[in-house]
Short mmCIF file of C-alpha atoms in Angstrom, two decimals:
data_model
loop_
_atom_site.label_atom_id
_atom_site.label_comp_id
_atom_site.label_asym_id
_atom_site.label_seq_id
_atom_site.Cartn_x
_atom_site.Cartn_y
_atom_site.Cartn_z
CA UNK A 1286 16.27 1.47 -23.83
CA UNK A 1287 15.62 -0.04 -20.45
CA UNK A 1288 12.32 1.11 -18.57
CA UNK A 1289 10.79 -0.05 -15.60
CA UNK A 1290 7.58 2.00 -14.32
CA UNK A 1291 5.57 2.07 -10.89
CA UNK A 1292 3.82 4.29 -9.07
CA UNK A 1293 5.84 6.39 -6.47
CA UNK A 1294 3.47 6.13 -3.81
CA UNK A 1295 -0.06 4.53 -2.76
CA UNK A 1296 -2.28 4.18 0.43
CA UNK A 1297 -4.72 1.70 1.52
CA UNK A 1298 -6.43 0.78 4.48
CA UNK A 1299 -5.56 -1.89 7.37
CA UNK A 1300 -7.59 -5.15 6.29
CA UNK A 1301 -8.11 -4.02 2.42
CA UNK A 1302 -6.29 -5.38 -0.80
CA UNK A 1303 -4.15 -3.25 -2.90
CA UNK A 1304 -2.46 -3.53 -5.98
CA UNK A 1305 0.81 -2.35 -7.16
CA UNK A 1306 1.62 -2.29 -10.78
CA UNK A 1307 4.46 -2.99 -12.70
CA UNK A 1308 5.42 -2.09 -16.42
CA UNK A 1309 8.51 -2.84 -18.03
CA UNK A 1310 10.61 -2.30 -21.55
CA UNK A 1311 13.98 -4.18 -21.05
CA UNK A 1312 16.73 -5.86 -23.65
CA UNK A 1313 15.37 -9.63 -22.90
CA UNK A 1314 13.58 -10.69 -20.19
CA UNK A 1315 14.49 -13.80 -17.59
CA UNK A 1316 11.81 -13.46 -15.14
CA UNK A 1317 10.78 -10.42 -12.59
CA UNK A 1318 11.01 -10.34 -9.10
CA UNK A 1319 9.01 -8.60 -6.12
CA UNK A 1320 10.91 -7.70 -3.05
CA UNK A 1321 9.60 -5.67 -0.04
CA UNK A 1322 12.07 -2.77 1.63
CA UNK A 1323 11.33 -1.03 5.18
CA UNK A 1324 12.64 2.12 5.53
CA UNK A 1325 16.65 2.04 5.93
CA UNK A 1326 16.38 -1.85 5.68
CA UNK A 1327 17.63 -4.10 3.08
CA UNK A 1328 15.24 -5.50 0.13
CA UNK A 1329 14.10 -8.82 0.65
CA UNK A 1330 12.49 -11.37 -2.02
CA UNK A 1331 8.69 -11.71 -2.21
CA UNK A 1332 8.40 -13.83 -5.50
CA UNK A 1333 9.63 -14.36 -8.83
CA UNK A 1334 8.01 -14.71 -12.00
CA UNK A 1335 9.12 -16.15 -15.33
CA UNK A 1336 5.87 -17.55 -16.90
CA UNK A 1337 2.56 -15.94 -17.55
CA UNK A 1338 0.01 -16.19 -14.85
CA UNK A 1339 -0.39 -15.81 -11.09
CA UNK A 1340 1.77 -17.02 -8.59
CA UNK A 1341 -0.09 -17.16 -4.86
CA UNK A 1342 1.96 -17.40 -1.50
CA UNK A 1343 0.46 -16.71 1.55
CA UNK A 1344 -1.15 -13.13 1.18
CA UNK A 1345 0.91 -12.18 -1.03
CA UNK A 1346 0.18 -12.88 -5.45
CA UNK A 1347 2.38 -11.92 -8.33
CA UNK A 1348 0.82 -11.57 -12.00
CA UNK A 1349 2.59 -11.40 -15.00
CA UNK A 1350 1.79 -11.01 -18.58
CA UNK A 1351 4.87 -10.96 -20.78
CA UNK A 1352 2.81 -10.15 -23.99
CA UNK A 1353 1.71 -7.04 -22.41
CA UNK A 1354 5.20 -5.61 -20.23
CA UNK A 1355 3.00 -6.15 -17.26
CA UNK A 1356 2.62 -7.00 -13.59
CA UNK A 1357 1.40 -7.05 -10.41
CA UNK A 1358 1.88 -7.70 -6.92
CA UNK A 1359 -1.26 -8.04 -4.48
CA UNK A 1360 -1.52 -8.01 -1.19
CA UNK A 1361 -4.59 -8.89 0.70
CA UNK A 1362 -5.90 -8.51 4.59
CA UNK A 1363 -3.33 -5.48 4.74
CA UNK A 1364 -1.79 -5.03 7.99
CA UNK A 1365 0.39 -2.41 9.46
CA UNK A 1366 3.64 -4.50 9.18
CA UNK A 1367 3.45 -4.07 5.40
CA UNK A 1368 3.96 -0.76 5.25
CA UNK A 1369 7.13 -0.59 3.17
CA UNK A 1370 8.24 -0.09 -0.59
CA UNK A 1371 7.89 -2.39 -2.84
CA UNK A 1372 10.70 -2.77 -5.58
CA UNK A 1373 9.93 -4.36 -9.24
CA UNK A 1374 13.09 -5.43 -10.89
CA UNK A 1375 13.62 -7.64 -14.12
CA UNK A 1376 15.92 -9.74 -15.09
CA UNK A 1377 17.78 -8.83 -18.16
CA UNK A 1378 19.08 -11.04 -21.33
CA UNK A 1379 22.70 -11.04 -19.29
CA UNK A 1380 21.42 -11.99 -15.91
CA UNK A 1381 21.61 -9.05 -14.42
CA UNK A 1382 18.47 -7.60 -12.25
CA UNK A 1383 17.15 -3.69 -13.62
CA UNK A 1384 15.41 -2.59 -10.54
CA UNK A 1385 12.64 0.01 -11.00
CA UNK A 1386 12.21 2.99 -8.37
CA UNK A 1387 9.74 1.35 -6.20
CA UNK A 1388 6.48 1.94 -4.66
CA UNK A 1389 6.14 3.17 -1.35
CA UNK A 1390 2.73 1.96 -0.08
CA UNK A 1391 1.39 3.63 3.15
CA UNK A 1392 -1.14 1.36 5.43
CA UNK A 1393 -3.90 3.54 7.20
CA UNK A 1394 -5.63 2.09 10.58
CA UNK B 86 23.98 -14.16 12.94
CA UNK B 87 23.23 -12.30 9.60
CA UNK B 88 24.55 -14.25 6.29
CA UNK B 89 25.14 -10.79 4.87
CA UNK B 90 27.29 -8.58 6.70
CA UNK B 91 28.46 -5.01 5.92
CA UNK B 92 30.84 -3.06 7.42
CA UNK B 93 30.63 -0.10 8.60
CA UNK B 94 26.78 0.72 9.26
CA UNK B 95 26.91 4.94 8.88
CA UNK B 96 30.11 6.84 7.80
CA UNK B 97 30.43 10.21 7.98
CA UNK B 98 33.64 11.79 5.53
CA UNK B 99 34.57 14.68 4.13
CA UNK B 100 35.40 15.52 0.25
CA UNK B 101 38.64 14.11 -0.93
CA UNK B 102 38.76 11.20 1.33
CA UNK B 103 39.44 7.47 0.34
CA UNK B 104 36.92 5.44 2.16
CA UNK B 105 36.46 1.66 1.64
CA UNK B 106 32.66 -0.05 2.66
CA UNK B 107 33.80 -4.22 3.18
CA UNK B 108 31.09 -6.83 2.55
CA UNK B 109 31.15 -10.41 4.37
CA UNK B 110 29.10 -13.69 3.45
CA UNK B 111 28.44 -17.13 4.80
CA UNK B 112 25.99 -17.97 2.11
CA UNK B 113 28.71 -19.47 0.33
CA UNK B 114 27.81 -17.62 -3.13
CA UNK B 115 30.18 -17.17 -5.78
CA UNK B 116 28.19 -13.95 -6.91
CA UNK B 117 28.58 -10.76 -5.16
CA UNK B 118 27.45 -7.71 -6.16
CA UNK B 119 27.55 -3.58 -4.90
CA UNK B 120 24.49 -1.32 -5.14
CA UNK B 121 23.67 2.13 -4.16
CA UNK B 122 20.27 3.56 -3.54
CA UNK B 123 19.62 7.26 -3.84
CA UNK B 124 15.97 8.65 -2.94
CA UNK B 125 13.33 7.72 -5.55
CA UNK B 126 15.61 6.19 -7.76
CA UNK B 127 15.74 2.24 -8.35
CA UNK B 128 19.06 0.14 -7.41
CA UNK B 129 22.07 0.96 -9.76
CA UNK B 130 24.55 -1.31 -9.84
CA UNK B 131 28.33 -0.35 -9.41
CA UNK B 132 30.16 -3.46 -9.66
CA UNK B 133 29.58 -7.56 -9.46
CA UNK B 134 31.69 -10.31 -8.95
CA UNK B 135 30.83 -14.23 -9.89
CA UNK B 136 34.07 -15.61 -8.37
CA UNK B 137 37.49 -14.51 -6.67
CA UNK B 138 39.25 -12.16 -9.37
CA UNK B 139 36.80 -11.96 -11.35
CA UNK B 140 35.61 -8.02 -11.33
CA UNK B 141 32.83 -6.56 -13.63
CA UNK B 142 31.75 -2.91 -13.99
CA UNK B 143 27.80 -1.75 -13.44
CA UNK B 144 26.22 1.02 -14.85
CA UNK B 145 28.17 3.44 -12.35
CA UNK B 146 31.70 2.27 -11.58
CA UNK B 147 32.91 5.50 -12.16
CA UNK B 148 34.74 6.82 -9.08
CA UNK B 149 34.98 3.65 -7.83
CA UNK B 150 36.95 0.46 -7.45
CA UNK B 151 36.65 -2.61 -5.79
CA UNK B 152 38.40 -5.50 -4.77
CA UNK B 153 36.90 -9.62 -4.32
CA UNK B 154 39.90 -10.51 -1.84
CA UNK B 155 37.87 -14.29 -1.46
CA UNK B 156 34.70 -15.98 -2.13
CA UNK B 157 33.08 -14.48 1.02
CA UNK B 158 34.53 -10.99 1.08
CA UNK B 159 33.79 -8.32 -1.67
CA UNK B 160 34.86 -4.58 -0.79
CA UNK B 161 34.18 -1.00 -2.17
CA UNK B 162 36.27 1.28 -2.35
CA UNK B 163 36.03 5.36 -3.04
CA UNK B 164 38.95 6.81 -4.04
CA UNK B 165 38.53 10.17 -3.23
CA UNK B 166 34.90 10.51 -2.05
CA UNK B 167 32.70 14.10 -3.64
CA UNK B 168 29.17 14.75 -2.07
CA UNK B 169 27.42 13.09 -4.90
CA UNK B 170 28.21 9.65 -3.50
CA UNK B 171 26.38 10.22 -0.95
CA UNK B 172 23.54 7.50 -0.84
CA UNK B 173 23.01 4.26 1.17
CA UNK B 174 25.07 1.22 -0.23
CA UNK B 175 24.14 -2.44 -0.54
CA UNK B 176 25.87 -5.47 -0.91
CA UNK B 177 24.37 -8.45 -2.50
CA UNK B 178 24.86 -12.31 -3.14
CA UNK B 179 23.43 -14.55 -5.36
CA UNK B 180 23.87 -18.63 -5.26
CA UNK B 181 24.42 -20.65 -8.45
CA UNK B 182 21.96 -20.83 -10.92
CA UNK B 183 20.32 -17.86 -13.30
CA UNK B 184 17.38 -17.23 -11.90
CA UNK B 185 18.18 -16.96 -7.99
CA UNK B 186 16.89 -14.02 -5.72
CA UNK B 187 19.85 -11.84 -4.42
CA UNK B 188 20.40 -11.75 -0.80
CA UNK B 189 20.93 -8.04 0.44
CA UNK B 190 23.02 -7.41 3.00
CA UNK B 191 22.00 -4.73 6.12
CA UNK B 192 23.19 -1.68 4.04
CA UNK B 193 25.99 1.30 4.19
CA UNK B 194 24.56 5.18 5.24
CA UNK B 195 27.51 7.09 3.81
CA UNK B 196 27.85 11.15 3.77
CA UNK B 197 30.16 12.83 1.93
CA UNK B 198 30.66 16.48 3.40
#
């Protein structure tokens, strides 16, 4: 079967780093993507990865290990803007993207 | 102006009504695709499209239809709408390529009463 896991929720504080974790079980695998979703707004596309390793833009990193079902997405010097959910989603053997539930991460003053 | 358009924003219905949620791009994509988004669940996909006639089922077509009129318009359609649909729909396109990020368009509130 197809299985993408994250945690439902997280907090952190204004000016911190957090860390939101991805793991995945899927029928073939064509990269994974990141995108970031305000409340009632559409998803938008933070990064992709296909190869093992990190992937750095701006304050935002994506990790992936593809031996291990694994990633994550970092964010660093948190502000309040980036209070959103966060939305792993693979690509499968067919193209198609498997989207996992999300995380919705809470930023704290 | 918005490459991704959707139309309407928020519809209210009642059970047993057909209601039809239109999508509008000028990304130029050839691949289009309708998602719904229920509370604490992940995207599902209902439907895609990679050019004009060419329709493809997700993993929950079931009670519903839609129709890819031309490149830049892709349209959903409930035939007779139940409660359970009620979620908040997105439309997507993707450009050419395997590996390209889907553009979401501003989403659908729909309530089925």
């Amino acid at each position: 079967g197809q299985n993408i896991d994250q945690p439902t929720e997280m907090t952190a504080t204004e000016g911190a780093i957090v860390q939101i974790n991805c793991t995945y079980q899927t029928s073939g695998f064509n990269g994974l993507f990141w995108y970031q979703q305000h409340a009632g707004e559409a998803p938008t596309f933070l990064s992709y990865n296909v190869l093992d390793g990190l992937e750095e833009k701006g304050r935002f990193s994506s990790f992936l290990s593809r031996s291990k079902g694994y990633s994550y997405l970092l964010l660093k010097e948190l502000q309040m803007k980036d209070s959103a959910s966060y939305l792993c989603a693979i690509m499968d053997s067919n193209y198609q993207l498997i989207w996992g539930a999300g995380t919705k991460l809470i930023i704290k003053p | 102006d918005a490459d991704v358009t959707q139309t309407p924003r928020n519809r209210i219905t009642k059970t047993g009504k057909r209601i039809m949620l239109e999508c509008s791009q000028t990304k130029g994509h050839d691949r289009m695709y309708w998602y719904r988004q229920d509370p604490g669940l992940g995207l599902q996909l209902i439907y895609y499209s990679f050019d004009v006639k060419d329709i493809n089922k997700g993993e929950i077509s079931d009670g519903y239809s839609v129709s890819r009129q031309a490149q830049a318009k892709f349209s959903l359609s409930l035939e007779s709408a139940i409660p359970n649909q009620t979620a908040l729909y997105f439309c997507a396109t993707r450009g050419p390529g395997d590996v390209n990020e889907q553009f979401f368009g501003p989403g659908t509130r729909l309530t089925v009463l």
